[in-house]
Coordinates of C-alpha atoms in Angstrom, one line a residue:
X8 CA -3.5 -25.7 -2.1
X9 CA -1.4 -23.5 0.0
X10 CA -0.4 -21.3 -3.3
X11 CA -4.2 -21.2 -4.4
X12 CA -5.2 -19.9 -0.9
X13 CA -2.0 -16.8 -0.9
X14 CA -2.6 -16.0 -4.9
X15 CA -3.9 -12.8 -6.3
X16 CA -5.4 -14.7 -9.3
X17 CA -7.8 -17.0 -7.5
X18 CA -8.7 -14.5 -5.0
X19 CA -9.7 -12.0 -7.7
X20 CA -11.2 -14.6 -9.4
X21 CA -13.1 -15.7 -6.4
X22 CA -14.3 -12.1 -5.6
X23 CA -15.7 -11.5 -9.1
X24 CA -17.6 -15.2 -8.4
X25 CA -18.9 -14.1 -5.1
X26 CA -20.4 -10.2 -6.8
X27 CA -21.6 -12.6 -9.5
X28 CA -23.5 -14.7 -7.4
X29 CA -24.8 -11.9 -5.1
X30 CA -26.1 -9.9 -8.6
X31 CA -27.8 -13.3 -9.4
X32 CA -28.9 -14.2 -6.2
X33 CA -31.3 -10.8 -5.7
X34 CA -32.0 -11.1 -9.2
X35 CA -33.5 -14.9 -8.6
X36 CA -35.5 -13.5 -5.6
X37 CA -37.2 -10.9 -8.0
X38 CA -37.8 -13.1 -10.2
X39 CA -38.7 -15.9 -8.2
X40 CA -41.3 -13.1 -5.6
X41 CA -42.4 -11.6 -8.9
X42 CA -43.1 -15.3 -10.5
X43 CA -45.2 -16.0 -7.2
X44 CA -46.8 -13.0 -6.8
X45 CA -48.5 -13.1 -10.1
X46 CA -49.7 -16.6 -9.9
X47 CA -51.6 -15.6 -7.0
X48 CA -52.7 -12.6 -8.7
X49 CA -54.5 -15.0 -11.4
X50 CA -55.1 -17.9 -9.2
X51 CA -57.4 -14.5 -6.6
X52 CA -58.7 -13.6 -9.7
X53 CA -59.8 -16.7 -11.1
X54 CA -61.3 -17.2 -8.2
X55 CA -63.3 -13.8 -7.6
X56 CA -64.6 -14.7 -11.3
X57 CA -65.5 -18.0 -10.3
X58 CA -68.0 -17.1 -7.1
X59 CA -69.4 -14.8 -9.7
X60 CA -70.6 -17.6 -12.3
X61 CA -71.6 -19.8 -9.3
X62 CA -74.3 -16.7 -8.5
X63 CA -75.2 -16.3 -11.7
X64 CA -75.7 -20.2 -12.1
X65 CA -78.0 -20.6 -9.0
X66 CA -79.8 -17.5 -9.5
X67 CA -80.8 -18.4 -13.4
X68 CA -81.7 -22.4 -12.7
X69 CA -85.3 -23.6 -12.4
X70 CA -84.5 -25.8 -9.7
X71 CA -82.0 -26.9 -7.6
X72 CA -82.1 -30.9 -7.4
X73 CA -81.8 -30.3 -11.3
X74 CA -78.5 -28.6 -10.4
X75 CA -78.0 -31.4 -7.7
X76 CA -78.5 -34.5 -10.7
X77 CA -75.8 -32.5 -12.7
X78 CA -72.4 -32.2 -10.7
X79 CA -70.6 -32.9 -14.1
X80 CA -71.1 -29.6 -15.0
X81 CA -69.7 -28.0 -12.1
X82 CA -66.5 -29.8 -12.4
X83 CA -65.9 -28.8 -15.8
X84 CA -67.1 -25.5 -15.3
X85 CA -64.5 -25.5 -12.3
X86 CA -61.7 -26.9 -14.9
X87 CA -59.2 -28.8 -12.6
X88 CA -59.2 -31.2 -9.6
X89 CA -57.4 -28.7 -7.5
X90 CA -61.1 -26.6 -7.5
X91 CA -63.6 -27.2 -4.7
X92 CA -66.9 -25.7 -4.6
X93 CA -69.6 -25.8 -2.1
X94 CA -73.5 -24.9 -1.8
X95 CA -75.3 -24.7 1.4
X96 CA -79.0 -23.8 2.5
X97 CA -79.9 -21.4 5.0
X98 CA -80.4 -24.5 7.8
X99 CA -76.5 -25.6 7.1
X100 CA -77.7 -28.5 4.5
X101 CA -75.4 -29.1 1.8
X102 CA -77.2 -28.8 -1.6
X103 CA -74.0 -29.8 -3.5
X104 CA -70.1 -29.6 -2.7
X105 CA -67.1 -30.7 -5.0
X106 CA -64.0 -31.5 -3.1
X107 CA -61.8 -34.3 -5.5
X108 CA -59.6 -34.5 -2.8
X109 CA -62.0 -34.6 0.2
X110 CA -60.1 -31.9 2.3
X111 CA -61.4 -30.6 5.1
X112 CA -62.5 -26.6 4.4
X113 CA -62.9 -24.0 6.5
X114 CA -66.1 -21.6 6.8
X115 CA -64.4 -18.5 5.9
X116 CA -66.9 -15.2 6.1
X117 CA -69.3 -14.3 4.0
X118 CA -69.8 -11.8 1.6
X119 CA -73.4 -10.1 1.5
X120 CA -75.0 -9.7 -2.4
X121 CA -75.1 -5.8 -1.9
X122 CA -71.0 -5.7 -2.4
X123 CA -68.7 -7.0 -4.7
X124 CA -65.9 -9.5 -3.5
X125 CA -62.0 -8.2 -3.7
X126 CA -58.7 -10.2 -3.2
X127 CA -58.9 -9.1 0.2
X128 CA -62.3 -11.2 1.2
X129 CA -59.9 -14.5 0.1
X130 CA -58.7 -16.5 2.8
X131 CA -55.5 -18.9 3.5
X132 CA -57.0 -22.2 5.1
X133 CA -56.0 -25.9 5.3
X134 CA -53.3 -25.4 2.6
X135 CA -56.6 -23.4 0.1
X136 CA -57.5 -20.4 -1.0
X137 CA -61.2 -19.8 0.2
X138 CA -63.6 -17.4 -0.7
X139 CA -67.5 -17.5 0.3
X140 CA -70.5 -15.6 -0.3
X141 CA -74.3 -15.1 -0.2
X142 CA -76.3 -16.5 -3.3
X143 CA -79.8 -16.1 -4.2
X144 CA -81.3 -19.6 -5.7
X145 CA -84.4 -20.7 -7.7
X146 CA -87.1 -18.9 -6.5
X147 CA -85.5 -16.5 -4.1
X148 CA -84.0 -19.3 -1.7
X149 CA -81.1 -17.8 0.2
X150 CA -78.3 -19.7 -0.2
X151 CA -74.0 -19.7 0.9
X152 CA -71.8 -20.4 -2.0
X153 CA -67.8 -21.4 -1.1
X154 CA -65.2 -21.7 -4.0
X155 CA -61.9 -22.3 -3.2
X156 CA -58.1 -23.6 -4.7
X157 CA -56.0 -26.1 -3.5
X158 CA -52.4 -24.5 -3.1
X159 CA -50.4 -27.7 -3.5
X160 CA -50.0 -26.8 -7.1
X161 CA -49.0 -23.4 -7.2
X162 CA -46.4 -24.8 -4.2
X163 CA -44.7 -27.1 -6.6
X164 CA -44.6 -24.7 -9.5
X165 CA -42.8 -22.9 -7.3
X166 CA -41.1 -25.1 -6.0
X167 CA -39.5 -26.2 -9.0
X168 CA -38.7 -22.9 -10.2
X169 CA -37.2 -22.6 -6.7
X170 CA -34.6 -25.5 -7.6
X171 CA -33.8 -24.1 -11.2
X172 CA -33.0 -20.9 -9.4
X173 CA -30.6 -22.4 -7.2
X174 CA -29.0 -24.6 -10.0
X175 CA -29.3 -21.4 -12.4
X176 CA -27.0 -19.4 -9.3
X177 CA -24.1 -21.9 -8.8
X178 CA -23.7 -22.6 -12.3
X179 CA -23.4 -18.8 -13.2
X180 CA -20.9 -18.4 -9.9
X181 CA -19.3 -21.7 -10.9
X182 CA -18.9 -20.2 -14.8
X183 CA -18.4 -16.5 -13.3
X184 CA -15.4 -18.1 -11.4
X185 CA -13.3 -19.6 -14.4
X186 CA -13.8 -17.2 -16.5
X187 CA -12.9 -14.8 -13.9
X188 CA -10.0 -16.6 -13.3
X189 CA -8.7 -17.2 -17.0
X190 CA -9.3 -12.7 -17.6
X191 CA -7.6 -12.2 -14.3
X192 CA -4.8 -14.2 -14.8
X193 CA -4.3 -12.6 -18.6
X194 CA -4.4 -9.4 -17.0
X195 CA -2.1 -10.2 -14.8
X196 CA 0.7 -11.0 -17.8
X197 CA 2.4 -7.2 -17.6
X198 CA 3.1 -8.3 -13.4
X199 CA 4.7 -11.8 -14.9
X200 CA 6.8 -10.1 -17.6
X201 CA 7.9 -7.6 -14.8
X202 CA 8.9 -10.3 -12.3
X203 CA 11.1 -12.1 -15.2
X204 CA 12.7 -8.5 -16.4
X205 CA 13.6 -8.1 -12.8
X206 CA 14.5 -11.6 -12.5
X207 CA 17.7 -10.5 -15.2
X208 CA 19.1 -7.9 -13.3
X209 CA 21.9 -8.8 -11.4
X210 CA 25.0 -7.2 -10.0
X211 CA 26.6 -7.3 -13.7
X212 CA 23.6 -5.5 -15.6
X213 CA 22.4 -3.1 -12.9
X214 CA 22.1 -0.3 -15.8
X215 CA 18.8 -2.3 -17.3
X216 CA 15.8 -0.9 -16.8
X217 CA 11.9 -1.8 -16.8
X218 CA 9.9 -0.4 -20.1
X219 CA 7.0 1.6 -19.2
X220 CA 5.9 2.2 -22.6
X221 CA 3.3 -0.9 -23.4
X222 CA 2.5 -1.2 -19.4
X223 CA -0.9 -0.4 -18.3
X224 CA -1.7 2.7 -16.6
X225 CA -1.7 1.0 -13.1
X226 CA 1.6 -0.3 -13.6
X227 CA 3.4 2.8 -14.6
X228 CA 3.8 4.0 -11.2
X229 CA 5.2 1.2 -9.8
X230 CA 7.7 0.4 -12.8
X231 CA 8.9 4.2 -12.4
X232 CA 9.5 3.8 -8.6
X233 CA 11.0 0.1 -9.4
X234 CA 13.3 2.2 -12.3
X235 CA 14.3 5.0 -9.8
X236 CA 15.1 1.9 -7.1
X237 CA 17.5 0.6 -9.6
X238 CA 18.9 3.8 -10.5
X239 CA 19.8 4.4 -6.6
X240 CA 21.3 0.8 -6.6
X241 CA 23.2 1.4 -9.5
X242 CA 25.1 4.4 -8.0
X243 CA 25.2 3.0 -4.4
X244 CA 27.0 0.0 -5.7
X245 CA 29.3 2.4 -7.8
X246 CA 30.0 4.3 -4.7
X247 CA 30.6 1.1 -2.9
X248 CA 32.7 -0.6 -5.9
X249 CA 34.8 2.8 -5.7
X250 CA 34.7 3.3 -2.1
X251 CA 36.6 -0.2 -1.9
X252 CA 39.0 0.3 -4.3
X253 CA 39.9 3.7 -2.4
X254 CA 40.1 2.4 1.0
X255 CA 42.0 -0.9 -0.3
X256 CA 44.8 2.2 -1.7
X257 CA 44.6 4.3 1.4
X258 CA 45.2 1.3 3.6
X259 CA 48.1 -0.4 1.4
X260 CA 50.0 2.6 1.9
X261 CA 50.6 3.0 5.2
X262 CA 50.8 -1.1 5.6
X263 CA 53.7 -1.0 2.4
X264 CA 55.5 1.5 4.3
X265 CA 55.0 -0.4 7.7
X266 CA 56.5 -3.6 6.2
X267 CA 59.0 -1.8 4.1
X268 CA 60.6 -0.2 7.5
X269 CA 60.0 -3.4 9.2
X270 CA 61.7 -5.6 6.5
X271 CA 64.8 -3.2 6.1
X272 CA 65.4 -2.9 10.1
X273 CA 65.6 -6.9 10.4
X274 CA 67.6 -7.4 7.3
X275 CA 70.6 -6.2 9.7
X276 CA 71.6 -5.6 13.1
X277 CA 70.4 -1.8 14.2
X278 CA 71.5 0.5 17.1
X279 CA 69.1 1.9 19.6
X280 CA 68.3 5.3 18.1
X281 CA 67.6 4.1 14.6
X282 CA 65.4 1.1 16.2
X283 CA 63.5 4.4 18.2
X284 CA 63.3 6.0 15.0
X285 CA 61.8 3.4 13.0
X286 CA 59.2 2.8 15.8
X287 CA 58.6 6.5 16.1
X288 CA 57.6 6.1 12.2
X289 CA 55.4 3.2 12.8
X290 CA 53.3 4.5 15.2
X291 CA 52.7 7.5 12.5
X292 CA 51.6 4.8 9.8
X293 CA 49.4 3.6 13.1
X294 CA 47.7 6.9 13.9
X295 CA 47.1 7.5 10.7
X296 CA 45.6 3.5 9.8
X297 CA 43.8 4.5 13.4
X298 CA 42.2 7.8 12.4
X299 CA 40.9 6.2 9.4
X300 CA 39.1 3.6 11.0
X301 CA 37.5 5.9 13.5
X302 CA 36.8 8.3 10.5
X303 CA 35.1 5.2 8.8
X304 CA 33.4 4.0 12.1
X305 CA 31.5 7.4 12.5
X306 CA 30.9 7.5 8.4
X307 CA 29.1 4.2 9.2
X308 CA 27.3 4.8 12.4
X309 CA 26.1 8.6 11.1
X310 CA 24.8 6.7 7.6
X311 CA 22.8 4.0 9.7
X312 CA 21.7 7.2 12.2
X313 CA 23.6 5.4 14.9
X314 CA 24.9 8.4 16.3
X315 CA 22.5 10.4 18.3
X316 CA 22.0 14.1 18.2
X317 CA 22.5 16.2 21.6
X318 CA 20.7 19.5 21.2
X319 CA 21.8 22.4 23.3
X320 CA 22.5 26.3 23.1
X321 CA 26.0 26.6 21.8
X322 CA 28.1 30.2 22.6
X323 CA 29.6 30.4 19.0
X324 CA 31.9 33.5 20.1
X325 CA 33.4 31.3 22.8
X326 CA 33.8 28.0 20.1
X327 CA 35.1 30.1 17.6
X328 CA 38.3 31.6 20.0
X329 CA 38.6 27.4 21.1
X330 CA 39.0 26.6 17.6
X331 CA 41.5 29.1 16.8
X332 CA 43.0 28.7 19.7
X333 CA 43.3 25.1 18.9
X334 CA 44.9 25.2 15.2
X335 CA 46.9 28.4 15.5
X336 CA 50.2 26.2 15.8
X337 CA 49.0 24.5 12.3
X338 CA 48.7 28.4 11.5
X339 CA 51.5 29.3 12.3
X340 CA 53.6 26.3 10.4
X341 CA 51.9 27.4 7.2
X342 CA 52.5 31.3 7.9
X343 CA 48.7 32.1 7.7
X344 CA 46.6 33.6 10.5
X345 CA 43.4 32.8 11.7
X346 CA 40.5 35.0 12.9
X347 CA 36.5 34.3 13.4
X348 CA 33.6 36.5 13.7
X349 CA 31.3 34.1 15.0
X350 CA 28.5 35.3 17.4
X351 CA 25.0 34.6 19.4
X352 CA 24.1 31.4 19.8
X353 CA 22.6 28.3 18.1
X354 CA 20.8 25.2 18.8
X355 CA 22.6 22.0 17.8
X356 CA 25.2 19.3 19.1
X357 CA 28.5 20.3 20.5
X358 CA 30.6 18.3 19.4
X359 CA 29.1 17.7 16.1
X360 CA 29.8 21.5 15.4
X361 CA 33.1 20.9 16.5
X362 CA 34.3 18.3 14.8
X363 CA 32.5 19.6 11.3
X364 CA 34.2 23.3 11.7
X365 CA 37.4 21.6 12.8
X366 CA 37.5 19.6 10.0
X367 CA 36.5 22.6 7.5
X368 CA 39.4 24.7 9.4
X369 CA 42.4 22.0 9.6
X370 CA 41.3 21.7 5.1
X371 CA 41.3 25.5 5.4
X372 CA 44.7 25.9 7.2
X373 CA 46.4 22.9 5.2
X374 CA 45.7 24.8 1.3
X375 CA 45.9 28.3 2.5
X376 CA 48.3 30.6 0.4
X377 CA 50.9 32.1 3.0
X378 CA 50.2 35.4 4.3
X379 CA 46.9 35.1 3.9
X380 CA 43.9 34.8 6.7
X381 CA 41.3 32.0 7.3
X382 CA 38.2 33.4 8.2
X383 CA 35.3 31.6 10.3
X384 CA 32.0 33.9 10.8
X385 CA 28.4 33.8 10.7
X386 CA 25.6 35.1 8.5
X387 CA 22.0 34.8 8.3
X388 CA 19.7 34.2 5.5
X389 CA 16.2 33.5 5.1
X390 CA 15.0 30.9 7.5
X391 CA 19.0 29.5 7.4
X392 CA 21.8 30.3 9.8
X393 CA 25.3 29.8 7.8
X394 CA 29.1 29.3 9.6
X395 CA 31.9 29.8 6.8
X396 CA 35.4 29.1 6.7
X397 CA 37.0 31.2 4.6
X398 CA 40.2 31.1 2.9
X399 CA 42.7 31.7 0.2
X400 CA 44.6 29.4 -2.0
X401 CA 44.5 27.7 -5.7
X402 CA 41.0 27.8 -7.2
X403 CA 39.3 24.4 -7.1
X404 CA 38.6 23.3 -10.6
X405 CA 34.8 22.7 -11.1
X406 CA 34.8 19.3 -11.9
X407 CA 36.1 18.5 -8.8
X408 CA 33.6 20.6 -6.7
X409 CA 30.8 17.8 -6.9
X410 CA 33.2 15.4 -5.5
X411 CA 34.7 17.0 -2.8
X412 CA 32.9 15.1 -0.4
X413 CA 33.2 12.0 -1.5
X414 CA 35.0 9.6 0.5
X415 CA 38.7 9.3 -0.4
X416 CA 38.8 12.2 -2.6
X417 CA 41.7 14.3 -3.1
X418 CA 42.0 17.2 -5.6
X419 CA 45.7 16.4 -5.4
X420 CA 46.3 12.2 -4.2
X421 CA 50.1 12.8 -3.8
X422 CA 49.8 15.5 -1.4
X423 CA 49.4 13.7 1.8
X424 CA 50.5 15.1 5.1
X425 CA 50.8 13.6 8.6
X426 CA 47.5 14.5 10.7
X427 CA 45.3 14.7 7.5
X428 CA 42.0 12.5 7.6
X429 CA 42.7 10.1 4.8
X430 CA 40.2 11.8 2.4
X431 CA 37.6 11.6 4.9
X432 CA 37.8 14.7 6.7
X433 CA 34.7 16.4 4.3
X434 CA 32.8 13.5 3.9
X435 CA 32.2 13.8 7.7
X436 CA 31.3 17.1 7.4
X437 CA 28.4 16.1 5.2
X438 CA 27.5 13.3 7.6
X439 CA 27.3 16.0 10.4
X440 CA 25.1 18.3 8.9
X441 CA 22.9 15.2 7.4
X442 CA 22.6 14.2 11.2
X443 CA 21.5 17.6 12.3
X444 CA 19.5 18.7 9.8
X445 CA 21.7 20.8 7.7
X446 CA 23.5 20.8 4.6
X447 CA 27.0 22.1 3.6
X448 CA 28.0 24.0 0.5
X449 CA 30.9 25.0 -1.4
X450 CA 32.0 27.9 -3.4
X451 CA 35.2 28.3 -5.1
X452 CA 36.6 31.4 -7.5
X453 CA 39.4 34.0 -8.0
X454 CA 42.0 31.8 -5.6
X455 CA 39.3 32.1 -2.9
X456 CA 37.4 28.8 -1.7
X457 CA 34.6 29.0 0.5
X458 CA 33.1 26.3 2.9
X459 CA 29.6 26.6 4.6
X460 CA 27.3 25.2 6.7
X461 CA 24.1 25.7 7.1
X462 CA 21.3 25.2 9.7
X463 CA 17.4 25.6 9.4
X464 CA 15.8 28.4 11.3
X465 CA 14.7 25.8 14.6
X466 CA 18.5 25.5 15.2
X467 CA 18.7 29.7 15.8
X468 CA 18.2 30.9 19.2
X469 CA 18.9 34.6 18.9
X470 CA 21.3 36.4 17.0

């Protein structure tokens, strides 16, 4: 019962039930008023007729205990046993009266000779329609004439067509209900096949997709966001599938060359400097497994928006001679010169800016050609303010442009150099500027290769 109560089918099907019996409800009470009102048009005007005949009777007799010695005539003249008629004098005496029922009946008021009775002179008394009038008898005797109709009839005609309504109702909201159910649950055979279509996609088959072709209109939407869902799995796992495989290499490295040393220096007895020098080459393999798991710490907490964004003015004259400053001795190893034209200011977080432009100048430094000069500066476009590193070196093929930032991508995976980030170092950069707002782009032709970020128009203070 639970599942009836919580499913789309039955509650369709009990909506269309519910309008069905609502359309059939007001149409019973128009037909039912209608049904009454028109018997009570005929039954008034039967009776209007009737106080007519009665007048003409009186007024055309000889006498009236000949109409007295003939009450068979009334009644059949009157037609029914639900009729009463009644004849008085002047003085109150009753010439004749017909009641078959021997009801009690009102005196409702007259109506003179001089005007001609409507529906509105009837009156509602003692469960009877009533209607009276003056009457002129044999001989110019004025008389009082009363014909009336017992309602108890017309109650039960109604009444019974009261009780077919009802019966007419639920059957049509019983009816209106399973064949609502049967069309809605039909119609909802495209949602089935969908469930079971997703139902077969699994981890192995992620490349399947829903058809959209024979769907109905409604479902056309929802398939093509349920399509592009599986399109974004399909690539995140591929990223994560490739993203393991790359981070199992990186990390086997250092740990081969950790056990490597470790396993040669205990096969035999060592003296104190070659013990210090195999520990001083451990704790290289360390910083370097230790940089990648910060690197991968931030990747994750920047992805998951863990790390929060510190807005503040930022003096990019005074950051760019700090940065230079700080990897001029990497400069100076690789025989190229550094030099930034930053200036103004600009709205963002501190050390996000740093660690992004550090990263872009260390990659810089690292594949510069020597003799050549890495450049940091600042330009403005529309609504965009851009820092670039500049620099000189081999031309990155374009194939490898899109996958630059990928994590644990190297254009070249055999050059590895103490201090580098493991393949990570630009894949940061890209989770900086997601963070803040920004985006970074790369451009690379003619041996010169050219990094830069850029931040919206809100993150400029003034030039």
């Amino acid at each position: 019962m639970s599942e009836r109560r919580h499913s789309l089918a039955w509650r369709l099907a009990l909506a269309v039930a519910v309008v069905c019996s609502l359309v059939m409800s007001v149409v019973a009470v128009f037909l039912y008023r209608s049904l009454a009102a028109e018997i009570a048009y005929r039954d008034d005007i039967a009776l209007l007729g009737r106080l007519e005949q009665v007048r003409t009777l009186l007024h055309d007799s000889d006498s009236l205990g000949a109409l007295q010695q003939r009450p068979q005539l009334y009644q059949n003249m009157l037609g029914n046993q639900e009729s009463v008629l009644r004849v008085r004098r002047a003085d109150g005496s009753v010439v004749f009266e017909i009641n078959p029922h021997g009801e009690t009946l009102g005196d409702p008021p007259r109506i003179g000779l001089a005007r001609r009775p409507s529906r509105a002179d009837i009156r509602l008394d003692h469960g009877a329609s009533l209607l009276a009038g003056d009457a002129v008898g044999p001989a110019g005797e004025a008389l009082t004439v009363m014909v009336g109709k017992r309602l108890h009839e017309r109650e039960a005609i109604l009444a019974s067509y009261r009780l077919r309504l009802y019966l007419a109702v639920a059957a049509g909201a019983l009816l209106a209900w399973v064949i609502g159910l049967l069309l809605v649950r039909r119609a909802l055979t495209p949602l089935r096949e969908m469930a079971d279509a997703l139902a077969l996609i699994d981890l192995r088959n992620l490349h399947r997709r829903l058809a959209d072709t024979a769907a109905p209109v409604e479902l056309q939407a929802p398939i093509q966001a349920l399509n592009g869902m599986l399109v974004r799995l399909e690539q995140g796992f591929e990223r994560l599938s490739q993203f393991s495989a790359d981070l199992a290499h990186e990390i086997r490295t250092p740990l081969h060359n950790l056990l490597g040393s470790t396993g040669q220096a205990l096969n035999q007895p060592r003296s104190v400097d070659e013990y210090r020098e195999l520990l001083g080459s451990n704790i290289e393999e360390y910083e370097r497994l230790n940089r990648m798991v910060e690197n991968l710490l931030f990747l994750a907490r920047a992805d998951h928006g863990q790390r929060p964004v510190h807005l503040q003015a930022i003096d990019l004259t005074h950051l760019g001679e700090e940065l230079c400053d700080y990897f001029q001795l990497l400069a100076d190893e690789r025989g190229a010169a550094l030099q930034h034209a930053l200036h103004g200011t600009l709205q963002t977080d501190l050390q996000l800016l740093q660690r992004a432009l550090g990263n872009l100048l260390a990659n810089a430094v690292r594949h510069a050609r020597p003799g050549t000069t890495v450049l940091l500066s600042r330009h403005d476009e529309a609504g965009f303010v851009g820092l670039t590193v500049r620099n000189e070196g081999d031309t990155i093929a374009p194939e490898h442009l899109a996958r630059l930032f990928d994590r644990f991508f190297r254009v070249d995976p055999s050059r590895t150099e103490p201090g580098d980030s493991g393949g990570l170092g630009l894949a940061i950069v890209q989770s900086i500027m997601v963070l803040v707002g920004g985006s970074v782009s790369v451009h690379s032709a003619e041996g010169v290769t050219s990094f830069t970020l850029s931040f919206p128009d809100k993150g400029a203070l003034e030039s």
